[in-house]
Short mmCIF file of C-alpha atoms in Angstrom, two decimals:
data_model
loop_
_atom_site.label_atom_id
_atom_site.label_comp_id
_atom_site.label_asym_id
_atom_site.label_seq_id
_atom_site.Cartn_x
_atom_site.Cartn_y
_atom_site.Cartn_z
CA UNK V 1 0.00 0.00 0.00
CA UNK V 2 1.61 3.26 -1.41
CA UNK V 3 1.45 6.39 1.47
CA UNK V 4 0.42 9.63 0.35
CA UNK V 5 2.12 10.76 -3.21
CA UNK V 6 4.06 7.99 -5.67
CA UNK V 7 7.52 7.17 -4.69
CA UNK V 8 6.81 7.04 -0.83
CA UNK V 9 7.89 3.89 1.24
CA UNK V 10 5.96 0.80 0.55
CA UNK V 11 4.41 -1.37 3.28
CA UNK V 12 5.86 -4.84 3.20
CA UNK V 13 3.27 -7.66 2.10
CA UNK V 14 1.74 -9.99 4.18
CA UNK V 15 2.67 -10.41 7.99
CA UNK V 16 2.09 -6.83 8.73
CA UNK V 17 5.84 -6.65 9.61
CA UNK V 18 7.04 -3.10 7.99
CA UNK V 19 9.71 -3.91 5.53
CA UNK V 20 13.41 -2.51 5.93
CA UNK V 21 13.29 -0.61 3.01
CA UNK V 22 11.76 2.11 1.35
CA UNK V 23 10.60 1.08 -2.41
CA UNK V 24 12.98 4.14 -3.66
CA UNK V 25 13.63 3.38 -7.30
CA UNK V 26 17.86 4.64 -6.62
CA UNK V 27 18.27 4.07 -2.92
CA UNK V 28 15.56 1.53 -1.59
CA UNK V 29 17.72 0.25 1.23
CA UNK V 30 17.30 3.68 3.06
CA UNK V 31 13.88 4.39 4.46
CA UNK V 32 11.58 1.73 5.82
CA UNK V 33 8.23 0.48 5.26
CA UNK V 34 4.46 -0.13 7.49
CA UNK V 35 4.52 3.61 9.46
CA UNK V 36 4.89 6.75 8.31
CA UNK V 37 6.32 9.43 11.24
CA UNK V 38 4.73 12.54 12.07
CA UNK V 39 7.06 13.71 14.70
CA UNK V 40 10.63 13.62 16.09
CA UNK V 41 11.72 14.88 19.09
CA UNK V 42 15.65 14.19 19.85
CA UNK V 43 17.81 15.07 22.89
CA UNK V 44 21.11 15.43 22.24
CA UNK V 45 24.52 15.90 24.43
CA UNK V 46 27.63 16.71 22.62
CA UNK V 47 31.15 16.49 23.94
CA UNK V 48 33.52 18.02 21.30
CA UNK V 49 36.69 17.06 22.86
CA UNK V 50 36.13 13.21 22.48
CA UNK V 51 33.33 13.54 19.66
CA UNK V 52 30.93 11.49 22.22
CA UNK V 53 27.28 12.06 21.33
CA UNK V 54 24.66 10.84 23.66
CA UNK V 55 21.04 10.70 22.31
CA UNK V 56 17.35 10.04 22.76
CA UNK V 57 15.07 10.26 19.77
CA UNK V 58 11.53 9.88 20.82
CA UNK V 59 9.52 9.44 17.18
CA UNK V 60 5.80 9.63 16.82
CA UNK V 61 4.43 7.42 13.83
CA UNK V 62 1.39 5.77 12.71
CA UNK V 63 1.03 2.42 11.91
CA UNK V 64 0.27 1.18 7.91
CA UNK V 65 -2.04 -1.77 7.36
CA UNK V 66 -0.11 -4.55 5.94
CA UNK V 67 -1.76 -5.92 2.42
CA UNK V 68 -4.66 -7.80 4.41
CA UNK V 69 -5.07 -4.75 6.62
CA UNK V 70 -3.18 -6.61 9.45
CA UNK V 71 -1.46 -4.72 12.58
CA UNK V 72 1.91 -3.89 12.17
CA UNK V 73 3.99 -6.69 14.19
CA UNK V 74 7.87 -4.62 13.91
CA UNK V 75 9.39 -2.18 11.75
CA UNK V 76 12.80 -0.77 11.57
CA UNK V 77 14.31 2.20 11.66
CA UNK V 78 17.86 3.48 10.07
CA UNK V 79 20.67 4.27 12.67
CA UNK V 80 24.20 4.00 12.18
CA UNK V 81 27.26 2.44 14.33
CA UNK V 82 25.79 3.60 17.97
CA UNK V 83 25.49 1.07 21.42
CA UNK V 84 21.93 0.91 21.55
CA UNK V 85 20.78 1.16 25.06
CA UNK V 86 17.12 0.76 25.14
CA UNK V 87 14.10 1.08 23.63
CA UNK V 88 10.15 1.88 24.13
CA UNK V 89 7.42 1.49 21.89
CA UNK V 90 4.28 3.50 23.51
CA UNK V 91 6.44 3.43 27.13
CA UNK V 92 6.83 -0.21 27.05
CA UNK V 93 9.84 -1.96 26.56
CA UNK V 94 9.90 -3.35 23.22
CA UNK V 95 9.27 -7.37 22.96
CA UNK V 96 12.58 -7.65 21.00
CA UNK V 97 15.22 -5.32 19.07
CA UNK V 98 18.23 -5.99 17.14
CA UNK V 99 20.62 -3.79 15.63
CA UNK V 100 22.62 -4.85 12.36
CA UNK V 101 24.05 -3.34 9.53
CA UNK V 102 22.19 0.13 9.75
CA UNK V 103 19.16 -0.96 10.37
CA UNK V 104 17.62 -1.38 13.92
CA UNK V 105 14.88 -3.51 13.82
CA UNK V 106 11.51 -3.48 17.05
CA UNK V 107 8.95 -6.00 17.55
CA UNK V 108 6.67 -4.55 20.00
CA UNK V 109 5.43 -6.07 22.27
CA UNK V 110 1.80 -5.88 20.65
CA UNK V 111 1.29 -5.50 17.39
CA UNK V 112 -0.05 -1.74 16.16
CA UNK V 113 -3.54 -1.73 14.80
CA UNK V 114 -3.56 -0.02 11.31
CA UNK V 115 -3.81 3.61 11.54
CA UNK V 116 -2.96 3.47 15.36
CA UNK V 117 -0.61 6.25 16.50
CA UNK V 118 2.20 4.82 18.38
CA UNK V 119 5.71 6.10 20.06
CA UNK V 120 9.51 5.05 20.07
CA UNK V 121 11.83 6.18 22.10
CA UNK V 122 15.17 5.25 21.12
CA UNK V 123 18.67 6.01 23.89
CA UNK V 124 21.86 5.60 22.19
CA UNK V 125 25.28 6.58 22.86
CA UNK V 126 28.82 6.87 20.76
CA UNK V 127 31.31 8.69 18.36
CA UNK V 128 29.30 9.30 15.37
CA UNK V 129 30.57 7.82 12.05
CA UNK V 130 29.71 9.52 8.79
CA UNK V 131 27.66 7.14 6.07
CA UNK V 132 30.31 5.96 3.63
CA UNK V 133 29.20 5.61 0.07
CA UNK V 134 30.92 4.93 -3.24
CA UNK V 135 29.96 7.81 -4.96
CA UNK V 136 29.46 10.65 -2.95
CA UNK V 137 32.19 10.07 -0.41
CA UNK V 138 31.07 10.34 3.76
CA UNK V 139 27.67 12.00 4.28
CA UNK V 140 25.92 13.01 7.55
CA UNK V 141 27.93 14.01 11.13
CA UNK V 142 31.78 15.12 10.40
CA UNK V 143 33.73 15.85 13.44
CA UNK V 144 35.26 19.64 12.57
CA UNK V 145 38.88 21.00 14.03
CA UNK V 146 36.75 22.83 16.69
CA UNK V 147 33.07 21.31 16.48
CA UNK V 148 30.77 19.18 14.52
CA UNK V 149 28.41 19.59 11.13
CA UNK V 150 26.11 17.63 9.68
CA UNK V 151 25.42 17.60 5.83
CA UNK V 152 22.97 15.10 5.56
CA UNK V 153 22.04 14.88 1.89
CA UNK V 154 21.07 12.34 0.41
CA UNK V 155 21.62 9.22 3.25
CA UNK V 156 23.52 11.09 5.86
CA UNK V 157 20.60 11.17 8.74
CA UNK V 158 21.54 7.92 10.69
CA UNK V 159 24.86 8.69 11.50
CA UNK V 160 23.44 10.81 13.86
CA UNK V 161 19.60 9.76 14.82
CA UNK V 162 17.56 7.53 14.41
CA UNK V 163 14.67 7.57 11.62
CA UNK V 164 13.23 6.46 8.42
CA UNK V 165 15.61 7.69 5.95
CA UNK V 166 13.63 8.67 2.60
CA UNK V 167 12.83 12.39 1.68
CA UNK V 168 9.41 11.64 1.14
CA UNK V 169 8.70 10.97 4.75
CA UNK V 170 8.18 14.40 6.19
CA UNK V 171 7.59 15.26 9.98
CA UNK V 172 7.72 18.39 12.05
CA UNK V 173 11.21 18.45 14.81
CA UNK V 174 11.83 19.65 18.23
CA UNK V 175 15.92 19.40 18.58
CA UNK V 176 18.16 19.81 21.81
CA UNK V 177 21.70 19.74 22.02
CA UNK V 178 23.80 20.27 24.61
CA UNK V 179 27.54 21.51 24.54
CA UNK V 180 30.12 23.29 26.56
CA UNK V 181 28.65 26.76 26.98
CA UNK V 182 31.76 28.56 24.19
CA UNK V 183 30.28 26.91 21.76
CA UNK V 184 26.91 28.25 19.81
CA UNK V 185 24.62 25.42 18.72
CA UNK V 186 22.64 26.15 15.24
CA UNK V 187 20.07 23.52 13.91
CA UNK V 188 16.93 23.47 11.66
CA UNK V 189 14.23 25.35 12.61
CA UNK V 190 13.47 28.35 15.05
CA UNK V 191 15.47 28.77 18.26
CA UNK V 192 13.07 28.14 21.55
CA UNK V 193 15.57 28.70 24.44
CA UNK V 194 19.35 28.57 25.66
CA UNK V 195 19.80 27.36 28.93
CA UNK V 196 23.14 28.08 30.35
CA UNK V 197 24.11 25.92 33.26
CA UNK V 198 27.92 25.90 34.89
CA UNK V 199 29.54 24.58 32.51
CA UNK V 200 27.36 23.73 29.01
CA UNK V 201 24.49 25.06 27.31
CA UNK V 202 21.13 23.95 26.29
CA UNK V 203 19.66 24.92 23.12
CA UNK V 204 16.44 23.80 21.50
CA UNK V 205 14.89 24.41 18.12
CA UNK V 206 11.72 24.09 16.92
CA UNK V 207 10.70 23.26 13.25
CA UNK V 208 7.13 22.40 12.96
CA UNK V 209 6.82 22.37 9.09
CA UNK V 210 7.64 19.20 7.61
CA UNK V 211 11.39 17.86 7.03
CA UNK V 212 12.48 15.15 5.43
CA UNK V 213 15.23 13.15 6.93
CA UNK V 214 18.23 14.31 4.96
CA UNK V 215 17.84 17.94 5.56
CA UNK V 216 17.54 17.98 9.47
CA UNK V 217 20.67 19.12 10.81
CA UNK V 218 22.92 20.51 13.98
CA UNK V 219 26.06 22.46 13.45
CA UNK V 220 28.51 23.18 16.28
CA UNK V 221 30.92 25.51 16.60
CA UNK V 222 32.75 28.85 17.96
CA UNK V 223 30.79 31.77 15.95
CA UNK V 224 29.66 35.13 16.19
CA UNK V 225 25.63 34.82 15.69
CA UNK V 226 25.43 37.56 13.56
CA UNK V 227 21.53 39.37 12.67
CA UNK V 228 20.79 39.62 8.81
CA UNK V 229 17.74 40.96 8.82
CA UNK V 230 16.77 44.13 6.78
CA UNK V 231 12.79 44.54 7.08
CA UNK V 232 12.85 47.52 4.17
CA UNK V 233 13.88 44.86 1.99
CA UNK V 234 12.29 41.60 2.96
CA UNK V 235 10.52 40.72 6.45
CA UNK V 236 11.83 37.56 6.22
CA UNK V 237 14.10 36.82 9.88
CA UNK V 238 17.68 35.97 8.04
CA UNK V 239 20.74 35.06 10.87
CA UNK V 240 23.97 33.54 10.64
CA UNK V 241 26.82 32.12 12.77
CA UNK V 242 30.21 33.16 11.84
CA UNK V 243 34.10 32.09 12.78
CA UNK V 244 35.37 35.67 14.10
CA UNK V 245 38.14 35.47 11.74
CA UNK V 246 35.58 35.70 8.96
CA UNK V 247 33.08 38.34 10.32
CA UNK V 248 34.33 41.07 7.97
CA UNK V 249 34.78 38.96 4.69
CA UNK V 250 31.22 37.57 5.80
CA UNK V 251 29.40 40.68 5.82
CA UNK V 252 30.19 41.83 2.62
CA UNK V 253 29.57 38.52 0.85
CA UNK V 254 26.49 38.14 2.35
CA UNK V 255 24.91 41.76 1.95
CA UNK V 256 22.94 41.38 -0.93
CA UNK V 257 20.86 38.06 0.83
CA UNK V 258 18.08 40.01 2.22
CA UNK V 259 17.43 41.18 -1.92
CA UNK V 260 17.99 37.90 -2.73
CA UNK V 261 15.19 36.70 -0.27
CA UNK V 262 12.72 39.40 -1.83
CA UNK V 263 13.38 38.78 -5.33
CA UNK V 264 13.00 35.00 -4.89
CA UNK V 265 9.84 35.74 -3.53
CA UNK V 266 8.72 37.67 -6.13
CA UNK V 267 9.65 35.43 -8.33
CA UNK V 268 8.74 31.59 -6.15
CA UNK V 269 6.28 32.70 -4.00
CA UNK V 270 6.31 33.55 -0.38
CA UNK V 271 9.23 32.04 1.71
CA UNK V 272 8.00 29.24 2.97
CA UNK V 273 9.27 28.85 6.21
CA UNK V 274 9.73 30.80 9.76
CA UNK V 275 13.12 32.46 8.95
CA UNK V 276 16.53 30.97 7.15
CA UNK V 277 20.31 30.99 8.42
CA UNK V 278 23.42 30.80 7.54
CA UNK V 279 26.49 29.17 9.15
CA UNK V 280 29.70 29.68 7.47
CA UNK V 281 32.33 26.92 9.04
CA UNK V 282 36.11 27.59 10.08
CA UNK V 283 36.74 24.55 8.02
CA UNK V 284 37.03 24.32 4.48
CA UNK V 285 34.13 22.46 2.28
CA UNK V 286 33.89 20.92 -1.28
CA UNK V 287 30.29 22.34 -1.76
CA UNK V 288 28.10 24.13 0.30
CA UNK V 289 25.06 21.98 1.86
CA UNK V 290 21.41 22.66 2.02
CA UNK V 291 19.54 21.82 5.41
CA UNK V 292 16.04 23.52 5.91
CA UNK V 293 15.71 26.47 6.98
CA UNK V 294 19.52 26.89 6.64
CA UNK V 295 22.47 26.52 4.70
CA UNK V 296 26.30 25.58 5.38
CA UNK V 297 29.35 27.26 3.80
CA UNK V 298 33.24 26.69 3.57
CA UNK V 299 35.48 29.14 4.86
CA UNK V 300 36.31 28.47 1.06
CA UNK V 301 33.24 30.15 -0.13
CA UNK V 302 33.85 34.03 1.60
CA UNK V 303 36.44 35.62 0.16
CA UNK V 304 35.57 39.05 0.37
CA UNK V 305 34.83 39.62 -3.05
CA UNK V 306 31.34 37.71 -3.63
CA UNK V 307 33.24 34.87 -5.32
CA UNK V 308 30.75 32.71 -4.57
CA UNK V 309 26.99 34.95 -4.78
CA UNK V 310 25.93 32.52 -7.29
CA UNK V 311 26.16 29.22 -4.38
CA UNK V 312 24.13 31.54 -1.88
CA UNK V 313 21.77 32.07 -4.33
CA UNK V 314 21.36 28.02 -5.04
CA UNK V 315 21.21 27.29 -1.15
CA UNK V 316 18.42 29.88 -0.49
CA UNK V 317 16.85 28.27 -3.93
CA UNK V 318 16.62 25.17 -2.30
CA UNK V 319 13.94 26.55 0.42
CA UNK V 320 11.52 26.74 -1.88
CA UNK V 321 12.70 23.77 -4.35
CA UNK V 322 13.71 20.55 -2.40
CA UNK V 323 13.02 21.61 1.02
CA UNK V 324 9.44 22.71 0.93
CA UNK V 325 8.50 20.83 -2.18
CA UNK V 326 10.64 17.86 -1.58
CA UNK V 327 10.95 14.27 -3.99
CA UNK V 328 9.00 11.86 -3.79
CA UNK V 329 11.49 9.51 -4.87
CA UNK V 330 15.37 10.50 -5.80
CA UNK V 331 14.86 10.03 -9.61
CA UNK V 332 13.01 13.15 -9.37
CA UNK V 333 16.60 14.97 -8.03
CA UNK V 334 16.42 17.59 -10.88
CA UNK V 335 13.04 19.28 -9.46
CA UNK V 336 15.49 20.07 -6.64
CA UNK V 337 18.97 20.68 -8.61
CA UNK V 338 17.93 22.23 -12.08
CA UNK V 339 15.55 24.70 -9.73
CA UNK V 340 18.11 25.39 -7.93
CA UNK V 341 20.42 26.14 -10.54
CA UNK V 342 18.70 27.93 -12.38
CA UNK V 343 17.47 30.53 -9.32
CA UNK V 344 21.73 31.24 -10.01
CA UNK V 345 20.91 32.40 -13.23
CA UNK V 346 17.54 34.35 -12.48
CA UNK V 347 19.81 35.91 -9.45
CA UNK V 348 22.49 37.13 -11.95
CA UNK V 349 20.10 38.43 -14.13
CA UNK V 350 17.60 40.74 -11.54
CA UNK V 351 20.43 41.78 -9.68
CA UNK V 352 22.31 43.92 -12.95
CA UNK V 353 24.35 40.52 -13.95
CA UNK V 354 24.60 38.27 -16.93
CA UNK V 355 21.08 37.87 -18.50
CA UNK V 356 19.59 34.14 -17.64
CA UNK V 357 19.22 33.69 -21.60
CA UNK V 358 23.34 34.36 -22.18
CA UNK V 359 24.02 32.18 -19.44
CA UNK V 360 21.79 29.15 -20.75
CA UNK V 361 23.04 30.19 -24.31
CA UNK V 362 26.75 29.30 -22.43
CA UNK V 363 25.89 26.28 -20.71
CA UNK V 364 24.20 24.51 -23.77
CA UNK V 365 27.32 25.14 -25.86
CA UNK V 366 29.39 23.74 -23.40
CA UNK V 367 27.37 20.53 -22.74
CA UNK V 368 27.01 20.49 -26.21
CA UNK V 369 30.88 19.09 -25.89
CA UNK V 370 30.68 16.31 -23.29
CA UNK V 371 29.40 12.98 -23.38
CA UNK V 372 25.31 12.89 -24.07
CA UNK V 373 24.42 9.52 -22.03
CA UNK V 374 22.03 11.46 -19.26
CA UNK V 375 18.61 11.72 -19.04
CA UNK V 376 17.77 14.67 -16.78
CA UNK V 377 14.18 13.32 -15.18
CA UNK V 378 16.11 9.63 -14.51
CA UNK V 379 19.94 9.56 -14.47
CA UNK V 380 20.29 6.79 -12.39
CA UNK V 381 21.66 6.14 -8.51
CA UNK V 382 25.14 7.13 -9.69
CA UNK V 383 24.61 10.21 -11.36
CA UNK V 384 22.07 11.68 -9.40
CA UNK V 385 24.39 14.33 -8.41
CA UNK V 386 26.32 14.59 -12.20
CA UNK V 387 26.74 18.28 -12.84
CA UNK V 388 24.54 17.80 -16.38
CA UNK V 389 21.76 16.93 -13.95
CA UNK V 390 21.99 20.89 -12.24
CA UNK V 391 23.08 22.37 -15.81
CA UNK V 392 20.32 20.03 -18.46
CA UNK V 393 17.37 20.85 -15.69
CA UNK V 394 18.52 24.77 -15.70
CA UNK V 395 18.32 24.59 -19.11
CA UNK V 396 15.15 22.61 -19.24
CA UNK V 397 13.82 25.63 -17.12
CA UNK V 398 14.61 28.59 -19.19
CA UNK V 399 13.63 26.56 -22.51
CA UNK V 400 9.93 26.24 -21.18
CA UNK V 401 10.43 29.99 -19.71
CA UNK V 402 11.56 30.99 -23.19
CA UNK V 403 8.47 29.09 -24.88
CA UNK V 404 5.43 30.12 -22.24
CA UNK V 405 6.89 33.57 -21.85
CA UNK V 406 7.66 35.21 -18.61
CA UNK V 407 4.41 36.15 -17.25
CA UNK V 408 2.98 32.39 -17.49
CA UNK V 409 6.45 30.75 -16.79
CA UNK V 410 6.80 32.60 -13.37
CA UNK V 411 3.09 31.89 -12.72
CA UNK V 412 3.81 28.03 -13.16
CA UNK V 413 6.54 28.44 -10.43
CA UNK V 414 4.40 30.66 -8.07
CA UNK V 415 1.70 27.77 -8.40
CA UNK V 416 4.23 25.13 -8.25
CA UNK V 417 5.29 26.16 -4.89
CA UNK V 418 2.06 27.05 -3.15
CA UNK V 419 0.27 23.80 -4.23
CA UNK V 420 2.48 20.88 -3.47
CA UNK V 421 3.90 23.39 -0.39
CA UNK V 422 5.18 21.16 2.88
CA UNK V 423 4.55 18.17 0.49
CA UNK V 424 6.40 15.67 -1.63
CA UNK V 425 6.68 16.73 -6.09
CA UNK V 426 6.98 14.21 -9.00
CA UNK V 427 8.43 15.30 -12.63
CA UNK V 428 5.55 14.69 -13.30
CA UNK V 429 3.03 16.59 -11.25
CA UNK V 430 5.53 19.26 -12.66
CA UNK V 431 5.28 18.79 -16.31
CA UNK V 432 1.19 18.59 -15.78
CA UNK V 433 0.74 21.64 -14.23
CA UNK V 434 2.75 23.32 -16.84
CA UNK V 435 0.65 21.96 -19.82
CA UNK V 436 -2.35 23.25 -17.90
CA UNK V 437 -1.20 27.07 -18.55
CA UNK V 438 0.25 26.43 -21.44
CA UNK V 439 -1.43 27.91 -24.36
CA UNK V 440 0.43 25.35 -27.05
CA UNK V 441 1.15 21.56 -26.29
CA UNK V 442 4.75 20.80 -24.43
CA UNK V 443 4.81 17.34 -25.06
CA UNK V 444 7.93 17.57 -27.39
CA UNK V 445 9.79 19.68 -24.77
CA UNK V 446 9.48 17.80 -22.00
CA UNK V 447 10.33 14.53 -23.91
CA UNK V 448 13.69 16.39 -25.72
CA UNK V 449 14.90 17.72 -22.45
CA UNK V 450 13.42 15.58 -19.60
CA UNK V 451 13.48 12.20 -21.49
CA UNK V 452 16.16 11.63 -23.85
CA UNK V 453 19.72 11.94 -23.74
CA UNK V 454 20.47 13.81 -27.06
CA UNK V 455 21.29 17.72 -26.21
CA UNK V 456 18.25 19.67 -27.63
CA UNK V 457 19.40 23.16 -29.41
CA UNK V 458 17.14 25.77 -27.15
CA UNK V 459 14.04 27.56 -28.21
CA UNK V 460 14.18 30.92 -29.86
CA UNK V 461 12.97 33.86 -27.87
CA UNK V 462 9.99 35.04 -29.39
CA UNK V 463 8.38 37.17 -26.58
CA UNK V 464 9.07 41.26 -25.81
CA UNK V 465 12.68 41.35 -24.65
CA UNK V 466 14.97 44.03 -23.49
CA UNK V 467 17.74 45.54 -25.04
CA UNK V 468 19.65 43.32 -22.87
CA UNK V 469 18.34 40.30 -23.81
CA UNK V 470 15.99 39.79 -20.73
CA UNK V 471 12.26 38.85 -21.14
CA UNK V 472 9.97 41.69 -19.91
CA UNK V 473 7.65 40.65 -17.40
CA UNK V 474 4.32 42.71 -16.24
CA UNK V 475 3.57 43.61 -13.01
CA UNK V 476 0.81 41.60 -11.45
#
């Protein structure tokens, strides 16, 4: 029995035992079957000097009927290497639990009816170990010189709680962590309180929107917290958390975020959370990394200059595409990387840069030169990250802008967004709603750049432009 929108965990057959895996078409190991959870609430003490984490994740879920409609007699959960130390399924002490290979596995001690609400409570303790993986390298919690991140995406989750690890299982988050009192704690959602005792300090965040799994997070470390904000420009609460050494660099880099926020909003829709941050770490980082609600930079990616304007632009991107609308399964990747991408190009271009249309005129030539084996809506478990995935699905974007026009393009985004908002997005839910404002069929265009792996030449612009090259747009 499917749950809620395609590509969401299956419930195993027969037995009414929830299956260990997810039915994800590219990772269905991660993510588990027969519940879906609605909340998790996780306790958290960090010592940074040994890397010690202590936790207890108490998860509320409700129980799937089994293909007979049959209670649900155990279920698993994903959690990496960690000494288990007990758990509770509705306060009881669960009939039997094992813990093997990623995967802890509960029989309660009476099976859940179907549709029941029930409760885990998990207690754990130990170093946490990133997720290795062949292609991606270690994902999840990484010890820092002076602190800890965690850059979840895609599988990273269970080296740090416990959970069912597919994007399309969302649920709200209360998070507490506590550290020695010089460090600040910054994690997804909206800080509820500090607590300073003698020695450490308590901090817990709320996030009641829904999250998938991959892009909760907790990052530790000595910063400045450092106020964003600008209310002329956008109302939108924007913070960060800072190394000292970086403040200056940092504040000119990041000046231009709180026009960034507004213009994305004109252009998205509405941010679609409580308020974003940014932490920049001391350490230096391949890429930055989305989380909800906030984003995580290298020391690599201030320099002083704006260097790197186009990656803050892609981060804050992802609020709207990936972490509100988030896949349903990970073949759909593109809905998160080809938005985000392209919100580079729309920054560049409403912010006095290179037009979106030379950009995309750019890229195609350029991918016009490398191997043509991809096919953007399903490149396969190994590629799902491929830089023609961010590039093809940018391009895919401004061909059906250039085709429907401004006005109707940026009103298929603005509806994109506020229908399928909190909820889990399919390519295609996304090419539907398109062909519904479309004035002329889209079939072709969605097959040539979505569906086959030949490089399509891009559609001439055929609207009003501007001297510039940029498509005029009307005010609504």
């Amino acid at each position: 029995m499917s749950r809620g929108k395609s590509g969401r965990a299956q419930a195993a057959p027969g037995g009414g035992a929830g299956a260990a895996r997810s039915g994800d078409s590219y990772l269905p190991e991660h993510g588990n079957g027969g519940y879906r959870v609605t909340h998790y609430d996780l306790e958290l003490t960090y010592r940074p000097n040994t890397g010690r984490l202590s936790g207890r994740a108490r998860i509320s879920a409700v129980a799937e009927p089994g293909a007979a409609g049959e209670p649900l007699s155990g279920f698993s959960l994903d959690l990496g290497a960690f000494r288990v130390d007990g758990v509770l399924v509705d306060g009881a002490r669960a009939a039997r639990y094992t813990h093997r290979a990623d995967k802890l596995r509960i029989r309660p001690a009476r099976p859940l009816p179907a549709g029941a609400p029930f409760t885990v409570e998990v207690r754990y303790v130990g170093v946490p170990r990133p997720v290795k993986t062949r292609h991606w390298g270690d994902l999840g919690w990484e010890q820092l010189e002076d602190g800890a991140l965690v850059a979840g995406q895609p599988i990273g989750a269970p080296s740090w709680f416990p959970c069912n690890d597919h994007p399309a299982d969302k649920a709200s988050y209360r998070i507490e962590v506590t550290a020695p009192s010089p460090y600040a704690v910054v994690a997804a959602g909206t800080l509820d309180s500090r607590t300073v005792s003698a020695s450490t300090t308590t901090w817990v965040y709320e996030h009641p929107a829904p999250m998938s799994t991959y892009l909760a997070t907790v990052q530790i470390g000595l910063y400045d917290l450092v106020e964003l904000t600008d209310a002329a420009v956008s109302p939108v609460p924007q913070r960060a958390a800072v190394p000292p050494r970086l403040r200056d660099r940092f504040d000119h880099d990041f000046a231009r975020q709180p026009r960034m926020m507004a213009a994305f909003e004109d252009l998205f829709g509405p941010y679609p959370f409580d308020e974003y941050a940014v932490v920049v770490t001391d350490d230096e980082l391949e890429v930055p990394v989305e989380a909800q609600t906030l984003a995580i930079f290298g020391a690599n990616h201030v320099d002083g200059h704006r260097g790197c304007e186009r990656l803050v632009a892609h981060e804050l991107a992802h609020q709207w595409f990936g972490n509100s609308l988030s896949v349903a399964d990970w073949r759909h990747i593109w809905l998160n990387e080809g938005f985000a991408k392209y919100a580079e190009w729309l920054w560049s271009e409403v912010s006095g840069g290179v037009p979106a249309a030379v950009i995309a005129a750019r890229t195609r030539a350029k991918l016009a030169d490398q191997p043509q084996d991809l096919l953007v809506a399903d490149p396969g478990m190994p590629r799902m990250f491929d830089d023609r995935v961010y590039q093809r699905g940018a391009l895919t974007l401004h061909a059906l802008r250039t085709v429907l026009g401004d006005d109707t393009f940026f009103a298929v985004l603005r509806e994109w967004t506020a229908t399928y908002r909190h909820a889990t997005v399919t390519t295609e839910e996304f090419t539907a709603l398109a062909r519904r404002r479309a004035a002329q069929p889209l079939d072709a265009l969605f097959t040539a750049w979505l569906h086959a792996p030949r490089l399509p030449e891009l559609p001439e612009n055929t609207g009003p432009r501007y001297a510039d090259g940029t498509l005029q747009r009307s005010e609504e």
